Short mmCIF file of C-alpha atoms in Angstrom, two decimals:
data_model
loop_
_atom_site.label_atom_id
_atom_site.label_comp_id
_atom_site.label_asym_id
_atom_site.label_seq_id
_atom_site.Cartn_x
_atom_site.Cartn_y
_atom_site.Cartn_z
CA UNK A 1 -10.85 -18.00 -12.81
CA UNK A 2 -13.82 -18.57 -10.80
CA UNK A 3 -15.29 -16.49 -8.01
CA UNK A 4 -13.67 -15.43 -5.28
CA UNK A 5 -15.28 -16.78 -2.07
CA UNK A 6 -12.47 -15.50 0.37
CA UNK A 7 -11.49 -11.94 -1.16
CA UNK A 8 -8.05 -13.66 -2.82
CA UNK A 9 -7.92 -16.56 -4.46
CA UNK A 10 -10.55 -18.28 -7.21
CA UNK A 11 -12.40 -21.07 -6.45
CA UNK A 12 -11.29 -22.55 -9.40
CA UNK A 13 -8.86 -22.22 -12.29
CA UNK A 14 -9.58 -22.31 -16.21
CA UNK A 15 -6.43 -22.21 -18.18
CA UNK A 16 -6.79 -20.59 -21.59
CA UNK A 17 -4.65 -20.66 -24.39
CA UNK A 18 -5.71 -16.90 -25.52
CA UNK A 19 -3.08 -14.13 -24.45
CA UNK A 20 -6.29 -11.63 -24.69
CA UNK A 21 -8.12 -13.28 -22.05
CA UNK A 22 -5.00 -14.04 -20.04
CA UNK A 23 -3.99 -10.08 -20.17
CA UNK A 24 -7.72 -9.06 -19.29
CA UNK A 25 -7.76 -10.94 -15.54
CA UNK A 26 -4.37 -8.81 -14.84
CA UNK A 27 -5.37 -6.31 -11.99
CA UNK A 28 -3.80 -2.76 -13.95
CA UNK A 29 -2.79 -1.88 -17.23
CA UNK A 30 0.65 -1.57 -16.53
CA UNK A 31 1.03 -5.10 -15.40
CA UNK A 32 -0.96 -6.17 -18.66
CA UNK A 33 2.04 -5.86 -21.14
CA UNK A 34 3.49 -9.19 -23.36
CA UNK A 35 6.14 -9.78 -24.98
CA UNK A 36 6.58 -12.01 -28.22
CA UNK A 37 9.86 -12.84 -28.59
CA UNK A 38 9.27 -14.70 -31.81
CA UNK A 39 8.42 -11.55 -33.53
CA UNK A 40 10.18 -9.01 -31.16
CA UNK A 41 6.52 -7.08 -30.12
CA UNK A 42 5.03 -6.13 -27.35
CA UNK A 43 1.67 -6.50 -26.70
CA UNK A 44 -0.28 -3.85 -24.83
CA UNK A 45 -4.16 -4.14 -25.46
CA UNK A 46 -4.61 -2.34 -22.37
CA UNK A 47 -3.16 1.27 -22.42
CA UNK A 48 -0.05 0.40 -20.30
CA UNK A 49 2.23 2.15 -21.73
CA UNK A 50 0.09 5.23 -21.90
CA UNK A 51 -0.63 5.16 -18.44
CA UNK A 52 3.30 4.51 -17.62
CA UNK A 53 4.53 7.29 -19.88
CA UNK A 54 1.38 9.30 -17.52
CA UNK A 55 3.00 8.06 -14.49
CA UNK A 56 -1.00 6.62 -13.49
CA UNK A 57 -2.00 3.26 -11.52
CA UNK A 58 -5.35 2.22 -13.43
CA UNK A 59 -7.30 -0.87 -13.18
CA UNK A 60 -8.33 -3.06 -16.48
CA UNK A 61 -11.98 -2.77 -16.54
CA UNK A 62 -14.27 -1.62 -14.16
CA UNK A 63 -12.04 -1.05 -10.83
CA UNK A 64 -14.90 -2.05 -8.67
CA UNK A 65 -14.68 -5.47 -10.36
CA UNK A 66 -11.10 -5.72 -10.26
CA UNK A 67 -10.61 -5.04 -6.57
CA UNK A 68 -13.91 -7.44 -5.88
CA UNK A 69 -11.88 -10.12 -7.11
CA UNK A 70 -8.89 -9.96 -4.81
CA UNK A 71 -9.37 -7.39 -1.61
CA UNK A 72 -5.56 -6.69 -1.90
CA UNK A 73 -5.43 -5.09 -4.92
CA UNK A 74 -7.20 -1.25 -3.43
CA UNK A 75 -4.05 -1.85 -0.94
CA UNK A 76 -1.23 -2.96 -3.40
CA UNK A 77 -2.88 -0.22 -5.80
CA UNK A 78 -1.38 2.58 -3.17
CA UNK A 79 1.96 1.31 -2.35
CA UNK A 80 2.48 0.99 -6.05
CA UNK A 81 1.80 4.85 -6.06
CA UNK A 82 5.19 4.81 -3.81
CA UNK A 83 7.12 2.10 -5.15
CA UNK A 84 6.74 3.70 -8.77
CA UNK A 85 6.22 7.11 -7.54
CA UNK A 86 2.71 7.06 -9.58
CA UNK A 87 -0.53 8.73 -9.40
CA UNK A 88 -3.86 6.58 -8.84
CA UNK A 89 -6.25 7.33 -11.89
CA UNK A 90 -9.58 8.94 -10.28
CA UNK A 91 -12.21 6.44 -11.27
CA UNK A 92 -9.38 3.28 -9.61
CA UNK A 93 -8.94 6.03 -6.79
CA UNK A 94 -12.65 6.20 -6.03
CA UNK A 95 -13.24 2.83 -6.13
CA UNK A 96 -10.91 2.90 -3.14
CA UNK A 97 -13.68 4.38 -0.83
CA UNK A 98 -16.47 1.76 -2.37
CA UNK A 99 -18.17 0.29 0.69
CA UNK A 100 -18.75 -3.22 -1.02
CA UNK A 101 -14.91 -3.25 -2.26
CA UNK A 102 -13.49 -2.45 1.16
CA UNK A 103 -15.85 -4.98 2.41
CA UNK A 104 -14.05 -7.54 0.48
CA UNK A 105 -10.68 -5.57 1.80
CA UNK A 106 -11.89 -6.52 5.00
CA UNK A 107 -11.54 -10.60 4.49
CA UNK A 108 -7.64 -10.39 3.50
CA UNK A 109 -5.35 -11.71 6.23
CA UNK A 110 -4.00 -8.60 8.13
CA UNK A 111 -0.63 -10.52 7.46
CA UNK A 112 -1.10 -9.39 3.76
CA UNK A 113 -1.64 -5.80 4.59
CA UNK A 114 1.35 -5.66 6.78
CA UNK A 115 3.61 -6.99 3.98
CA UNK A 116 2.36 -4.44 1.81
CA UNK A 117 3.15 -1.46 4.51
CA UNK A 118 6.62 -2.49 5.07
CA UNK A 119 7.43 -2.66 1.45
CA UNK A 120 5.98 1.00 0.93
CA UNK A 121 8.25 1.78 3.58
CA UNK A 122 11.42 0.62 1.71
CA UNK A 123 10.26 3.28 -0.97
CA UNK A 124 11.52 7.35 -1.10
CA UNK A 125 7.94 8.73 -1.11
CA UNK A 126 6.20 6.72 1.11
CA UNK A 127 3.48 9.21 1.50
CA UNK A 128 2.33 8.41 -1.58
CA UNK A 129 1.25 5.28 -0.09
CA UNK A 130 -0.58 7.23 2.84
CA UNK A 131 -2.41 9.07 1.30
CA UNK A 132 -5.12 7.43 -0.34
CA UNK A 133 -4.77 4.82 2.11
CA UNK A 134 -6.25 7.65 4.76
CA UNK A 135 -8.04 9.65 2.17
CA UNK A 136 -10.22 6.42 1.10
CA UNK A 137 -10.30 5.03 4.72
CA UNK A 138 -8.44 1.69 3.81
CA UNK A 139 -6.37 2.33 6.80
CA UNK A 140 -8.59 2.32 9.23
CA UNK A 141 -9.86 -1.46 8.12
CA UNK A 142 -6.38 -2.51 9.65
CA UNK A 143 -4.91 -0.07 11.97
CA UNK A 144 -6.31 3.09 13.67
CA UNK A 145 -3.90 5.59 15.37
CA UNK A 146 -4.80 8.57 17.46
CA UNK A 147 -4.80 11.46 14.81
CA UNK A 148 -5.09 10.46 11.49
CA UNK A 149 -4.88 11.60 8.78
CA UNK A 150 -0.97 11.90 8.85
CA UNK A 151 0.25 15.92 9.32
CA UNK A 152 1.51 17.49 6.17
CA UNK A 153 4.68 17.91 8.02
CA UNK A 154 4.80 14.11 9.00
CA UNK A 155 4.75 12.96 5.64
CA UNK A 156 7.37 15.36 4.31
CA UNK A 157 9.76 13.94 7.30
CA UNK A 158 8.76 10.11 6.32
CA UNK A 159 10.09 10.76 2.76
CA UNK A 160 12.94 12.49 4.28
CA UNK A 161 14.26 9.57 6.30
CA UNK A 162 14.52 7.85 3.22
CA UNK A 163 16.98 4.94 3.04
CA UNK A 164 16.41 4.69 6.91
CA UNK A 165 14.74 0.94 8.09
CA UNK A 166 11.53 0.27 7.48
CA UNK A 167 11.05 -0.09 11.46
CA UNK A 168 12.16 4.00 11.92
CA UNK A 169 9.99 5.08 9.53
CA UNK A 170 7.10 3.01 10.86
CA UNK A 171 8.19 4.63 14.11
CA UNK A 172 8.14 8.30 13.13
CA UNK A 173 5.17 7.89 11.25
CA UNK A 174 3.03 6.53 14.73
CA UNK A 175 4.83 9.00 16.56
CA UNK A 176 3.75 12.15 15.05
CA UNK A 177 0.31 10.59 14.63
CA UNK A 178 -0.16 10.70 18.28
CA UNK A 179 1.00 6.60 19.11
CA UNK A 180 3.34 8.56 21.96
CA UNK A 181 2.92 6.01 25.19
CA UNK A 182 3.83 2.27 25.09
CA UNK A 183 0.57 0.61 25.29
CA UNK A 184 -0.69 2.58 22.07
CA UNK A 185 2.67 1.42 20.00
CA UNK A 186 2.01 -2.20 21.58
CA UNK A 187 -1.90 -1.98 20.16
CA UNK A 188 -0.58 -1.06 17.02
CA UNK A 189 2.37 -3.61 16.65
CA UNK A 190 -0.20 -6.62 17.83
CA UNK A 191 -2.99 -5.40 15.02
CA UNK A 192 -0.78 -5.97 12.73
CA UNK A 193 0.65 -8.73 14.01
CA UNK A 194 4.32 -7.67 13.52
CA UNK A 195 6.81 -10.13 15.00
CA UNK A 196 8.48 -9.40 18.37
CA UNK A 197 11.56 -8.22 17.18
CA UNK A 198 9.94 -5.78 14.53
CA UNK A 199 7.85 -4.28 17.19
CA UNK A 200 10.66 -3.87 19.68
CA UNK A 201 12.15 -2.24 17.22
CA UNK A 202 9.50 0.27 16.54
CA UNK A 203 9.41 1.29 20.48
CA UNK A 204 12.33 1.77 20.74
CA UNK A 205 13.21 4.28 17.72
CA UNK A 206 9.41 5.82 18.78
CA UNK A 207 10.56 5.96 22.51
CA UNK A 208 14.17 8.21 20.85
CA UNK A 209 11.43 10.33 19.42
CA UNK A 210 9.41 10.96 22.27
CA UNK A 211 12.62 11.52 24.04
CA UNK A 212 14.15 13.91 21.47
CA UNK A 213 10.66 15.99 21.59
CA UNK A 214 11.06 16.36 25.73
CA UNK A 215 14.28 17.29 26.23
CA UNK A 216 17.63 19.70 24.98
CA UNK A 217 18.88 16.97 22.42
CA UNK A 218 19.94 18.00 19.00
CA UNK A 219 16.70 17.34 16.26
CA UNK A 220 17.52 14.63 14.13
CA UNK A 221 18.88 15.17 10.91
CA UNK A 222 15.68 14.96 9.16
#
């Protein structure tokens, strides 16, 4: 692979016939295993297994290179942590904060980030996700709410709500960061450039919330 010129895809593509080289342009070790059929082995030059068996998201090389390739990969690196229910290894969790590689972060499509989010939210511990997205200020590249970080107590409700839609959670979660009125859910929707339907979906479950927090209904069940 070439450079990267727009943050995500190579300029131009090399194929190789080496498995080596192949596994060493993966983005983290545990998406660098092989299997040879032929003689029934897996190949893991990389430490993935070690770092599955460790329950860790770490980057093959240098992280800074890694995520300088393709801007998505500091994002995709922190919803892994919730669809595995991993840990982010603390050299690939610094790198998160690196100016240059969250200047790179900047070019992806906002699109890309928002696919990301709402597959985080399909996961049980979605704050896993949150958390270094705040915590390495990745979040604010894409979306800024009215108190961030998230409240302790926010994030223990979000994993809660688990198996609820996507859309609910994505409502609680701008609710008890402050996105209360109509205009401030709107701002958010439109920055991410949800669709109409997802966003109307999102003030409405937020404007239950607000409603539930103002008046003698029962809490919910979370």
């Amino acid at each position: 692979e070439g450079t990267y010129s727009d943050a995500r895809h190579p300029d131009e593509v090399r194929f190789s016939d080496s498995l080596s080289e192949d596994l060493m342009r993966r983005d983290f070790t545990i998406n660098a295993l092989a299997f040879d059929p032929g003689r029934g082995e897996l190949i893991d030059e990389h430490g993935g297994l070690s770092d599955i068996e460790n329950r860790l998201i770490r980057t093959i090389g240098r992280a800074e290179e890694r995520f300088f390739e393709d801007g998505l990969r500091p994002v995709r690196a922190c919803r892994f942590c919730a669809a595995l229910e991993f840990e982010i290894e603390d050299l690939t969790r610094r790198a998160l904060a690196d100016p240059a590689v969250q200047e790179r972060t900047r070019k992806v499509a906002v699109e890309r980030f928002t696919d990301e989010i709402f597959k985080a939210f399909q996961s049980r511990y979605v704050s896993r996700m949150i958390r270094p997205l705040e915590e390495s200020g990745l979040l604010r590249i894409f979306l800024t709410l009215p108190e961030c970080p998230t409240p302790p107590s926010a994030l223990q409700e979000l994993d809660r709500l688990y198996p609820a839609h996507p859309q609910i959670r994505i409502a609680l979660w701008w609710h008890r960061c402050g996105a209360h009125k109509v205009g401030e859910l709107r701002n958010a929707a439109k920055r991410l450039k949800l669709s109409n339907a997802a966003a109307r979906d999102i003030s409405h479950a937020a404007a239950y919330l607000d409603l539930l927090t103002k008046t003698w209904l029962p809490a919910p069940p979370w």
